[in-house]
């Protein structure tokens, strides 16, 4: 397990008119990865960020770790597209895939495979997928929108995963704040996705520093 807790600013909450400046600022603050939410209006009731956004970020920031979170009903159709666009990690939803082959394919394409769980999905339902997932992304809100309140019971799945011996990364996504970051890290979560709490903060540097001090 990595030592430092990582911060992954979610560009969903960035000022899109100034995306380049916003990403530059996030990286300057020490962002360990950039979280890019891709929504299809079907798996979740919202639309966001297609592959061209990933491509533009890759072009502008060749060394950034781009953590792409696919909230899609049929993620298997787009794996090659996001690999070509330059994703570093590709996270699919357990509720949207039928077989672990999707995770295997993500790895074959040179990306880090991640598995995301919606709030209602228990750890017990995904045990067949875990050995192939280098990361588990625990949704701590219903996926689709930024700015919601974190549901603590979702984050507690991290403790269960660690108890099962899961040694990959565990990220937590939705409603992560300056105030709750410490207790999330204590559960065994090593990567904190932060949209609103980072990009809308008065002092994003202080937020990143706090996460790195946990
Ligand atoms: C929500 C997205 C999140 C979102 C989090 O469905 O998956 O990544 O950006 O936003 P905050 O941190 O504002 O809850
Ligand atoms: Zn996300």
PDB file of C-alpha atoms in Angstrom, residues 20 23-24 27 54-63:
ATOM      1  CA  UNK A  20      -6.248  24.351 -18.870  1.00  0.00           C
ATOM      2  CA  UNK A  23      -5.645  21.639 -14.384  1.00  0.00           C
ATOM      3  CA  UNK A  24      -2.349  23.498 -14.256  1.00  0.00           C
ATOM      4  CA  UNK A  27      -1.008  19.881 -10.741  1.00  0.00           C
ATOM      5  CA  UNK A  54      -9.324  13.050 -22.337  1.00  0.00           C
ATOM      6  CA  UNK A  55      -7.421  13.541 -25.584  1.00  0.00           C
ATOM      7  CA  UNK A  56      -7.081  17.271 -24.998  1.00  0.00           C
ATOM      8  CA  UNK A  57      -5.918  16.750 -21.421  1.00  0.00           C
ATOM      9  CA  UNK A  58      -3.360  14.188 -22.554  1.00  0.00           C
ATOM     10  CA  UNK A  59      -2.048  16.568 -25.195  1.00  0.00           C
ATOM     11  CA  UNK A  60      -1.801  19.464 -22.765  1.00  0.00           C
ATOM     12  CA  UNK A  61      -0.482  17.442 -19.829  1.00  0.00           C
ATOM     13  CA  UNK A  62       1.594  14.537 -21.171  1.00  0.00           C
ATOM     14  CA  UNK A  63       2.773  13.418 -17.737  1.00  0.00           C
TER      15      UNK A  63
END
